[in-house]
Each structure stands twice: as C-alpha cells, then as structure tokens.
Short mmCIF file of C-alpha atoms in Angstrom, two decimals:
data_model
loop_
_atom_site.label_atom_id
_atom_site.label_comp_id
_atom_site.label_asym_id
_atom_site.label_seq_id
_atom_site.Cartn_x
_atom_site.Cartn_y
_atom_site.Cartn_z
CA MET J 1 -27.36 -24.55 -46.89
CA LEU J 2 -30.49 -22.43 -47.28
CA LYS J 3 -30.35 -19.48 -49.64
CA PRO J 4 -31.87 -16.18 -48.43
CA GLU J 5 -35.00 -16.73 -50.50
CA ASP J 6 -35.63 -19.87 -48.43
CA TRP J 7 -35.15 -18.14 -45.08
CA PRO J 8 -38.12 -17.14 -42.92
CA SER J 9 -39.43 -13.83 -44.28
CA SER J 10 -38.67 -11.92 -41.06
CA HIS J 11 -35.07 -13.15 -41.10
CA ARG J 12 -34.65 -12.24 -44.76
CA ALA J 13 -36.05 -8.75 -44.15
CA LEU J 14 -33.59 -8.12 -41.31
CA TRP J 15 -30.72 -9.38 -43.47
CA GLU J 16 -31.66 -7.12 -46.37
CA ALA J 17 -31.97 -4.13 -44.04
CA GLY J 18 -28.65 -4.93 -42.39
CA THR J 19 -26.78 -5.22 -45.69
CA ALA J 20 -28.48 -2.40 -47.59
CA PRO J 21 -26.24 0.43 -48.87
CA LYS J 22 -25.70 3.27 -46.45
CA GLY J 23 -28.52 5.81 -46.82
CA GLY J 24 -26.49 9.00 -46.46
CA ARG J 25 -23.81 10.80 -44.48
CA LEU J 26 -26.04 11.14 -41.44
CA ALA J 27 -27.37 7.58 -41.56
CA ARG J 28 -26.54 5.43 -38.58
CA PRO J 29 -23.64 3.05 -39.40
CA LYS J 30 -24.51 -0.63 -39.63
CA HIS J 31 -22.30 -3.56 -38.71
CA ALA J 32 -22.11 -4.62 -42.37
CA ASP J 33 -20.71 -1.20 -43.35
CA ARG J 34 -17.39 -2.23 -41.77
CA LEU J 35 -17.23 -5.63 -43.47
CA ARG J 36 -15.72 -6.73 -46.77
CA PRO J 37 -18.11 -8.20 -49.37
CA LEU J 38 -16.47 -11.59 -48.85
CA SER J 39 -17.12 -11.44 -45.09
CA ILE J 40 -20.78 -10.62 -45.72
CA ARG J 41 -21.05 -13.49 -48.16
CA ASN J 42 -19.47 -15.92 -45.68
CA ALA J 43 -21.83 -14.74 -42.95
CA ARG J 44 -24.81 -15.29 -45.26
CA ARG J 45 -23.65 -18.79 -46.08
CA GLY J 46 -22.90 -19.56 -42.44
CA TYR J 47 -26.40 -18.56 -41.37
CA GLY J 48 -27.92 -20.51 -44.25
CA ALA J 49 -26.02 -23.62 -43.14
CA PHE J 50 -27.17 -23.08 -39.54
CA LEU J 51 -30.82 -22.84 -40.64
CA ALA J 52 -30.48 -25.96 -42.77
CA VAL J 53 -29.15 -28.01 -39.84
CA LEU J 54 -32.01 -26.92 -37.59
CA ARG J 55 -34.63 -27.50 -40.28
CA ASP J 56 -33.28 -30.98 -41.06
CA ALA J 57 -33.36 -31.78 -37.33
CA GLY J 58 -37.11 -31.02 -37.31
CA PHE J 59 -37.05 -27.57 -35.70
CA ASP J 60 -39.42 -24.78 -36.67
CA ILE J 61 -37.07 -22.09 -37.98
CA ALA J 62 -39.85 -19.58 -38.74
CA THR J 63 -39.26 -17.52 -35.61
CA PRO J 64 -40.02 -13.78 -35.46
CA ARG J 65 -36.37 -12.96 -34.86
CA PRO J 66 -33.21 -14.79 -35.94
CA THR J 67 -31.72 -14.60 -32.45
CA ASN J 68 -34.64 -16.66 -31.12
CA LEU J 69 -32.69 -19.56 -32.63
CA ALA J 70 -29.38 -18.53 -31.05
CA THR J 71 -29.34 -20.90 -28.10
CA PRO J 72 -26.38 -22.93 -26.80
CA GLU J 73 -28.27 -26.12 -27.65
CA ASN J 74 -28.83 -25.09 -31.27
CA VAL J 75 -25.25 -23.93 -31.74
CA ALA J 76 -24.00 -27.22 -30.26
CA ARG J 77 -26.27 -29.06 -32.71
CA PHE J 78 -24.73 -27.05 -35.55
CA VAL J 79 -21.19 -27.92 -34.41
CA ASP J 80 -22.07 -31.61 -34.15
CA ALA J 81 -23.43 -31.55 -37.71
CA LEU J 82 -20.23 -29.90 -39.00
CA PHE J 83 -18.06 -32.52 -37.31
CA ALA J 84 -20.26 -35.28 -38.74
CA ARG J 85 -19.70 -33.86 -42.23
CA GLY J 86 -15.95 -34.05 -41.82
CA ASN J 87 -15.13 -30.38 -41.18
CA VAL J 88 -11.73 -29.89 -39.53
CA PRO J 89 -11.59 -27.98 -36.22
CA ASN J 90 -10.32 -24.66 -37.58
CA SER J 91 -13.02 -24.75 -40.28
CA ILE J 92 -15.67 -25.17 -37.57
CA GLY J 93 -14.22 -22.23 -35.68
CA GLN J 94 -14.55 -20.09 -38.82
CA ARG J 95 -18.16 -21.24 -39.31
CA LEU J 96 -19.01 -20.12 -35.77
CA PHE J 97 -17.40 -16.75 -36.40
CA ASN J 98 -19.46 -16.40 -39.61
CA LEU J 99 -22.62 -17.31 -37.71
CA ARG J 100 -21.98 -14.67 -35.06
CA THR J 101 -21.33 -12.11 -37.80
CA ALA J 102 -24.66 -12.95 -39.43
CA PHE J 103 -26.53 -12.42 -36.18
CA ARG J 104 -24.74 -9.09 -35.69
CA ILE J 105 -25.77 -7.96 -39.16
CA MET J 106 -29.42 -8.78 -38.51
CA GLU J 107 -29.71 -7.89 -34.80
CA PRO J 108 -26.65 -5.85 -33.81
CA LEU J 109 -27.89 -4.97 -30.31
CA VAL J 110 -28.22 -8.58 -29.11
CA PRO J 111 -25.03 -9.72 -27.30
CA LEU J 112 -23.94 -13.06 -28.74
CA ASP J 113 -20.19 -13.09 -28.13
CA TRP J 114 -20.65 -16.39 -26.31
CA ILE J 115 -20.92 -18.09 -29.72
CA THR J 116 -17.20 -17.51 -30.32
CA ARG J 117 -16.24 -17.59 -26.64
CA PRO J 118 -18.25 -20.46 -25.13
CA GLY J 119 -17.61 -20.62 -21.42
CA GLY J 120 -15.25 -17.67 -21.81
CA ILE J 121 -12.82 -19.72 -23.93
CA SER J 122 -11.91 -18.46 -27.41
CA ILE J 123 -12.86 -20.70 -30.33
CA ASN J 124 -9.25 -20.31 -31.48
CA GLU J 125 -8.26 -22.37 -28.44
CA LEU J 126 -11.13 -24.85 -28.79
CA TYR J 127 -10.59 -25.31 -32.53
CA PRO J 128 -6.91 -24.57 -33.23
CA GLN J 129 -5.39 -24.21 -36.69
CA GLU J 130 -4.15 -27.44 -38.28
CA PHE J 131 -1.28 -26.73 -40.64
CA GLY J 132 0.96 -29.75 -41.24
CA HIS J 133 2.56 -29.14 -44.64
CA GLU J 134 0.54 -25.93 -45.00
CA GLU J 135 2.68 -24.23 -42.40
CA SER J 136 5.01 -22.78 -45.03
CA LEU J 137 5.36 -22.87 -48.80
CA ASP J 138 8.62 -21.61 -50.31
CA PRO J 139 7.78 -18.91 -52.90
CA ARG J 140 10.64 -20.21 -55.08
CA THR J 141 8.93 -23.59 -55.29
CA LEU J 142 5.61 -21.93 -56.02
CA THR J 143 7.21 -19.76 -58.71
CA ALA J 144 8.71 -22.85 -60.35
CA LEU J 145 5.30 -24.53 -60.34
CA GLY J 146 3.59 -21.48 -61.83
CA LEU J 147 6.18 -21.01 -64.58
CA GLU J 148 6.02 -24.67 -65.51
CA LEU J 149 2.23 -24.58 -65.87
CA LEU J 150 2.52 -21.46 -68.01
CA ARG J 151 5.16 -23.16 -70.17
CA ARG J 152 2.84 -26.12 -70.74
CA ALA J 153 0.00 -23.78 -71.69
CA ARG J 154 2.07 -21.68 -74.07
CA THR J 155 3.63 -24.67 -75.84
CA ALA J 156 0.37 -26.61 -76.22
CA PRO J 157 -0.52 -27.38 -79.88
CA ILE J 158 -3.90 -25.69 -79.43
CA LEU J 159 -5.33 -23.39 -76.77
CA ASP J 160 -7.90 -25.88 -75.52
CA ASP J 161 -9.67 -25.87 -72.16
CA THR J 162 -6.77 -27.69 -70.48
CA ALA J 163 -4.27 -25.10 -71.72
CA LYS J 164 -6.54 -22.26 -70.59
CA ARG J 165 -6.74 -23.70 -67.08
CA ARG J 166 -2.99 -24.19 -66.97
CA ALA J 167 -2.40 -20.58 -68.00
CA ARG J 168 -4.79 -19.29 -65.36
CA ASN J 169 -3.55 -21.58 -62.59
CA GLY J 170 0.08 -20.96 -63.47
CA LEU J 171 -0.35 -17.19 -63.38
CA PHE J 172 -2.19 -17.46 -60.08
CA CYS J 173 0.63 -19.52 -58.50
CA ALA J 174 3.37 -17.24 -59.79
CA LEU J 175 1.48 -14.14 -58.67
CA LEU J 176 0.80 -15.61 -55.23
CA ALA J 177 4.51 -16.35 -54.86
CA ALA J 178 5.47 -12.77 -55.75
CA PHE J 179 2.61 -11.00 -53.98
CA PRO J 180 1.19 -13.31 -51.30
CA ALA J 181 -1.98 -11.39 -50.50
CA ARG J 182 -4.76 -13.19 -48.68
CA ILE J 183 -6.88 -15.36 -50.92
CA GLY J 184 -9.97 -13.27 -50.09
CA SER J 185 -8.31 -10.30 -51.81
CA LEU J 186 -6.89 -12.17 -54.81
CA ALA J 187 -10.20 -13.92 -55.46
CA VAL J 188 -12.04 -10.63 -56.11
CA MET J 189 -9.52 -9.13 -58.57
CA ARG J 190 -11.27 -7.04 -61.25
CA PHE J 191 -10.06 -5.09 -64.25
CA GLY J 192 -10.01 -1.35 -63.71
CA GLN J 193 -10.32 -1.72 -59.95
CA SER J 194 -7.68 -4.05 -58.52
CA VAL J 195 -5.94 -4.70 -61.86
CA ILE J 196 -4.76 -1.51 -63.57
CA ASP J 197 -3.44 -2.57 -66.98
CA GLU J 198 -1.26 0.11 -68.61
CA GLY J 199 0.29 -2.19 -71.21
CA ASP J 200 3.95 -2.17 -70.24
CA ARG J 201 3.11 -1.77 -66.55
CA VAL J 202 0.44 -3.45 -64.44
CA LEU J 203 -0.52 -2.23 -60.99
CA LEU J 204 -2.33 -4.44 -58.48
CA ARG J 205 -4.30 -2.42 -55.98
CA PHE J 206 -6.65 -3.55 -53.22
CA ALA J 207 -8.77 -1.07 -51.29
CA SER J 208 -8.82 -1.30 -47.51
CA LYS J 209 -12.33 -2.80 -47.54
CA GLU J 210 -11.08 -5.67 -49.73
CA VAL J 211 -8.31 -6.55 -47.26
CA LYS J 212 -8.85 -8.51 -44.05
CA ASN J 213 -6.82 -6.24 -41.78
CA GLY J 214 -8.14 -3.04 -43.37
CA ARG J 215 -4.74 -1.94 -44.77
CA ARG J 216 -4.60 -1.05 -48.43
CA LEU J 217 -2.34 -3.26 -50.56
CA GLU J 218 -0.49 -2.11 -53.65
CA CYS J 219 2.09 -3.79 -55.86
CA ASP J 220 3.60 -3.55 -59.35
CA LEU J 221 3.25 -6.79 -61.27
CA PRO J 222 6.84 -8.16 -61.22
CA ARG J 223 8.54 -7.82 -64.59
CA HIS J 224 9.15 -11.56 -64.91
CA LEU J 225 5.39 -12.09 -64.91
CA LEU J 226 4.49 -9.40 -67.44
CA PRO J 227 4.83 -11.66 -70.56
CA HIS J 228 2.67 -14.30 -68.85
CA PHE J 229 0.12 -11.66 -67.82
CA ARG J 230 -0.06 -10.48 -71.45
CA PHE J 231 -0.52 -14.09 -72.65
CA TYR J 232 -3.38 -14.65 -70.19
CA VAL J 233 -5.08 -11.30 -70.85
CA ASP J 234 -4.49 -11.01 -74.60
CA GLU J 235 -4.82 -14.63 -75.72
CA VAL J 236 -6.57 -16.71 -73.05
CA LEU J 237 -9.20 -14.34 -71.64
CA PRO J 238 -10.74 -13.37 -75.01
CA SER J 239 -12.04 -16.93 -75.24
CA MET J 240 -13.41 -16.61 -71.68
CA GLY J 241 -15.29 -13.34 -72.12
CA GLY J 242 -12.53 -10.75 -72.46
CA SER J 243 -11.02 -8.22 -70.06
CA LEU J 244 -13.75 -5.60 -69.85
CA SER J 245 -13.52 -2.95 -67.14
CA GLY J 246 -15.10 -4.22 -63.94
CA SER J 247 -15.05 -7.85 -65.08
CA ALA J 248 -13.53 -10.66 -63.02
CA PHE J 249 -9.83 -11.30 -63.62
CA TRP J 250 -9.97 -15.02 -62.78
CA ARG J 251 -12.35 -16.99 -65.02
CA ASN J 252 -13.58 -20.47 -65.67
CA VAL J 253 -13.33 -21.66 -69.26
CA ASP J 254 -17.03 -20.90 -69.79
CA GLY J 255 -16.45 -17.24 -68.84
CA SER J 256 -18.01 -17.39 -65.39
CA PRO J 257 -16.00 -15.95 -62.45
CA PHE J 258 -13.48 -18.33 -60.90
CA GLU J 259 -14.29 -17.57 -57.28
CA TYR J 260 -12.96 -18.15 -53.77
CA ALA J 261 -14.12 -21.73 -53.21
CA GLY J 262 -12.98 -22.85 -56.65
CA ILE J 263 -9.55 -21.25 -56.24
CA ILE J 264 -9.04 -22.89 -52.84
CA GLN J 265 -10.00 -26.30 -54.24
CA MET J 266 -7.83 -25.84 -57.34
CA PHE J 267 -4.78 -24.85 -55.30
CA ARG J 268 -5.01 -27.79 -52.90
CA ARG J 269 -5.56 -30.28 -55.73
CA LEU J 270 -2.79 -28.76 -57.84
CA THR J 271 -0.16 -28.75 -55.07
CA ALA J 272 -1.10 -32.30 -54.08
CA ARG J 273 -0.61 -33.46 -57.66
CA GLU J 274 2.49 -31.45 -58.53
CA LEU J 275 4.31 -31.11 -55.20
CA GLY J 276 3.17 -34.24 -53.40
CA TRP J 277 1.21 -32.53 -50.61
CA ALA J 278 -1.97 -30.46 -50.53
CA SER J 279 -1.28 -26.88 -49.52
CA GLY J 280 -3.52 -23.98 -48.61
CA THR J 281 -2.88 -20.58 -50.16
CA HIS J 282 -2.10 -19.04 -46.78
CA ALA J 283 1.07 -21.14 -46.67
CA ALA J 284 2.57 -18.80 -49.27
CA ARG J 285 2.21 -15.87 -46.85
CA LYS J 286 4.12 -17.86 -44.27
CA GLY J 287 6.82 -18.81 -46.74
CA LEU J 288 7.78 -15.33 -47.93
CA PRO J 289 9.19 -14.00 -44.61
CA THR J 290 11.29 -17.15 -44.17
CA VAL J 291 12.83 -16.90 -47.62
CA LEU J 292 13.46 -13.15 -47.44
CA ALA J 293 15.15 -13.60 -44.08
CA GLU J 294 17.41 -16.18 -45.73
CA ILE J 295 18.35 -14.28 -48.90
CA ALA J 296 18.05 -10.70 -47.58
CA PRO J 297 18.90 -10.83 -43.85
CA ASP J 298 19.83 -7.15 -43.85
CA ARG J 299 16.34 -6.06 -44.91
CA LEU J 300 14.36 -6.57 -41.73
CA GLY J 301 10.66 -5.86 -41.97
CA LEU J 302 10.59 -6.15 -45.76
CA ALA J 303 8.15 -9.07 -45.76
CA ALA J 304 5.87 -7.26 -43.31
CA ALA J 305 5.81 -4.23 -45.59
CA VAL J 306 4.83 -6.33 -48.58
CA LEU J 307 2.20 -8.31 -46.69
CA GLY J 308 0.85 -5.31 -44.80
CA SER J 309 0.64 -7.55 -41.76
CA SER J 310 2.43 -5.72 -38.97
CA GLU J 311 2.17 -1.97 -38.60
CA GLU J 312 4.74 -1.99 -35.79
CA ILE J 313 7.41 -3.68 -37.90
CA VAL J 314 6.58 -1.62 -40.97
CA GLN J 315 6.89 1.63 -39.03
CA ARG J 316 10.09 0.51 -37.31
CA HIS J 317 11.95 -0.56 -40.44
CA TYR J 318 10.15 0.98 -43.42
CA ASN J 319 8.71 4.24 -42.15
CA ARG J 320 9.94 6.03 -45.32
CA ALA J 321 8.95 3.33 -47.76
CA THR J 322 5.58 2.74 -49.36
CA MET J 323 4.17 -0.72 -49.79
CA LEU J 324 4.69 -0.29 -53.52
CA ALA J 325 8.41 0.32 -53.05
CA ALA J 326 8.63 -2.57 -50.59
CA SER J 327 7.07 -4.99 -53.05
CA ARG J 328 9.57 -3.91 -55.71
CA GLU J 329 12.45 -4.43 -53.29
CA ALA J 330 11.23 -7.87 -52.24
CA ASN J 331 10.93 -9.00 -55.83
CA ALA J 332 14.36 -7.58 -56.60
CA ALA J 333 15.75 -9.73 -53.80
CA LEU J 334 14.17 -12.79 -55.36
CA GLU J 335 15.05 -11.80 -58.93
CA GLU J 336 18.65 -12.95 -58.55
CA GLU J 337 17.43 -16.51 -58.14
CA ARG J 338 14.75 -16.33 -60.80
CA GLU J 339 16.90 -17.06 -63.83
CA GLU J 340 18.06 -20.22 -62.12
CA LEU J 341 14.43 -21.02 -61.32
CA ARG J 342 13.51 -20.78 -64.98
CA LEU J 343 16.14 -23.40 -65.76
CA ARG J 344 15.25 -25.58 -62.78
CA ALA J 345 11.47 -25.41 -63.10
CA ARG J 346 11.01 -28.22 -65.58
CA SER J 347 13.50 -30.57 -63.93
CA LEU J 348 12.12 -29.88 -60.46
CA LEU J 349 8.60 -30.85 -61.48
CA ALA J 350 9.77 -33.59 -63.82
CA ARG J 351 11.35 -35.37 -60.86
CA ARG J 352 7.95 -35.40 -59.23
CA HIS J 353 6.29 -36.97 -62.27
CA GLY J 354 9.12 -39.24 -63.41
CA LYS J 355 8.70 -40.13 -67.06
CA LEU J 356 4.92 -39.75 -67.05
CA GLU J 357 3.39 -37.21 -69.36
CA ASP J 358 1.72 -34.37 -67.51
CA GLY J 359 -1.99 -34.68 -66.97
CA ALA J 360 -4.68 -32.07 -67.30
CA LEU J 361 -4.68 -29.58 -64.43
CA LYS J 362 -8.11 -28.35 -63.53
#
C-alpha cells in the first residue's frame, strides 16, 4: 500500500483538496464532507493499495488525473491481486467500494459507479458476505467472556502488560455485548467526546458522522460494567498515558491508540482461543435481537432502538422512547440473567480450557 506521500503529486493534491476542511457556509460541499473519518481513511488506504498493485505490475502511475487509471482492466488486475493475497470475497467487495469512494473524493464529477456495479451487477451479489460462525454471537456468551477476562486482570499478582490487555479486551467484549455499536464507532471512542465520565455515571455518545447509517447513538454505561470501567480508567490507563480529554479510550500498553485493525484482529484471535471459533465483531449486533426476542418477546423493536438500525421499526414501536431509554430497557431485560452469568462465567470458559492454566491474551 502506498502512503499519500508516495502518490503522484497530482493525485496527492486532488486528495488534499477533496479532504480539506470546509471553507465556509457558502463553500460548495465536497463528497468527503458527508463521510466519517474512518470512511475517508479506508478510501485512502484502498487507493494506496490500488496504486501499489499497478506500480508492482510495471505500470506508470504518474498520470495527470487519478481517474486515468480507472479502467476495467486495471480494476480487474487489482481484484486478481487481492484474491492472490487471500482476501475473502466480501473483503474484496469492500475494497472496491473504498476505491470508488477515493475516486469520488478526488474527482467527484467522473462517473465511476461501474466499479461497484460491473456489468450492472452489484458487488454485493458478486462478492457475498461469508458468515459461518460469525452469523450470530450471543451477548450472554460475550458478557461471560468479558467478565472472565476482567476477573483475571483484577486478580493478577501484578498489573503487568498481560493484565492490562486482559482488562482492556474484557471491557471491550462486555461493552460490545451490552451496546453492540458498529466497530467503526467503538474504535474511535475518545474521552470528553464519545465517553462522558461523570464518576458515578458514564454516558457513551456517538455523533451522526461517527455512525455508519448517520443516526446518532447514545447509551448509559450499564451499571454492571461501572466497576470494571473504573478499574480500566483509574488503574490501567494511567500506565498507558492516562484519560486526558480528547485522548483515545482504547490503548495499547505503550500508550498508542488501539485502533480499528488491531481491535478486529484481537477480537477474532480472542474468540478463537476462548470460544473455539473466530468471530467478527458484527456478530454481536446480530446476536442481540435474537436474545431480546427470546427473553423479552413483548418488547418488539427494542433491539432496533438500541442499534439505531431501522427507523421504521423504531418509529412503529418506540416512537415515544429515546435511544438512551431503549438501551436502559434492553440492559434491564438482560440484567435478570447477569447474576447467573457472573457465577457461570468461570465454569463456562474453564470447560473450554480444561485444566490448562489460561494463557496471555493479546
């Protein structure tokens, strides 16, 4: 993947112009103005990967305009390279979407919808999602995993790097189970912005631009997670750089931000090791509606209100409720089973490991 500084100068100039902050109220809107920071980053990386493939194939990438390179032959070459590197079909579809987004940022007037609809067929049909075990992850199982990791961290003789990672990963799992936002939103959590720490109450808030579907998300941190939040913030984070306003909530042990790619990799490795199958974070979003339908069948639309995923269902069943109230209600529905989960957590995971001592979770 080529970084912007390695792009042809004309391409880099168009990218910088397309992603520059809006000049004023009367300035003409740019395509990037409607995108989340994560979407812009993915588009930048997608275009850098595209340039690298063409350069490695011997092509002159120093064209006056980026779209000079946007030919069916070059895009097909890019797809072939992704397949050769072991990318799964739905990952390739996402890369093509990122590439089209990059071209739109740099040259918005050039029609390139064919990149994601070759021959008039959607890339979602050409490269369908592959779920397997990822199709659904029960939030009760994920809660048990998170609480067990936190227990290991809090009972460790010393707060070493392994314990710090366990505390962070455990809190992430337990939070994802209670508030299954999309990973793109959770990965950019920051103090004072998306994490409002008031001591005995913590509010999680994501602006519409930080959310894929453009709907603001808001949730109280569930009360069963508050002691673990305080442990992570008050004892673990100080050794990782502290909880300064505007600083990243998720950290590596050296204090650097624990970002999207690292979180995805951690979660898949962790679930493979602890649960016996590698899961993606999106599986938690699929698991919540199933469980709520089982334990709260009379509360239709509750999961949709928490996830912010279906305006029609939210309006039909929760037109007088805010997302904040819905998240409280969903967690109340799960709270009845949580005390049992606390007791079952160690035995559930112990059965997975047998008599082996737990290993370091990274």
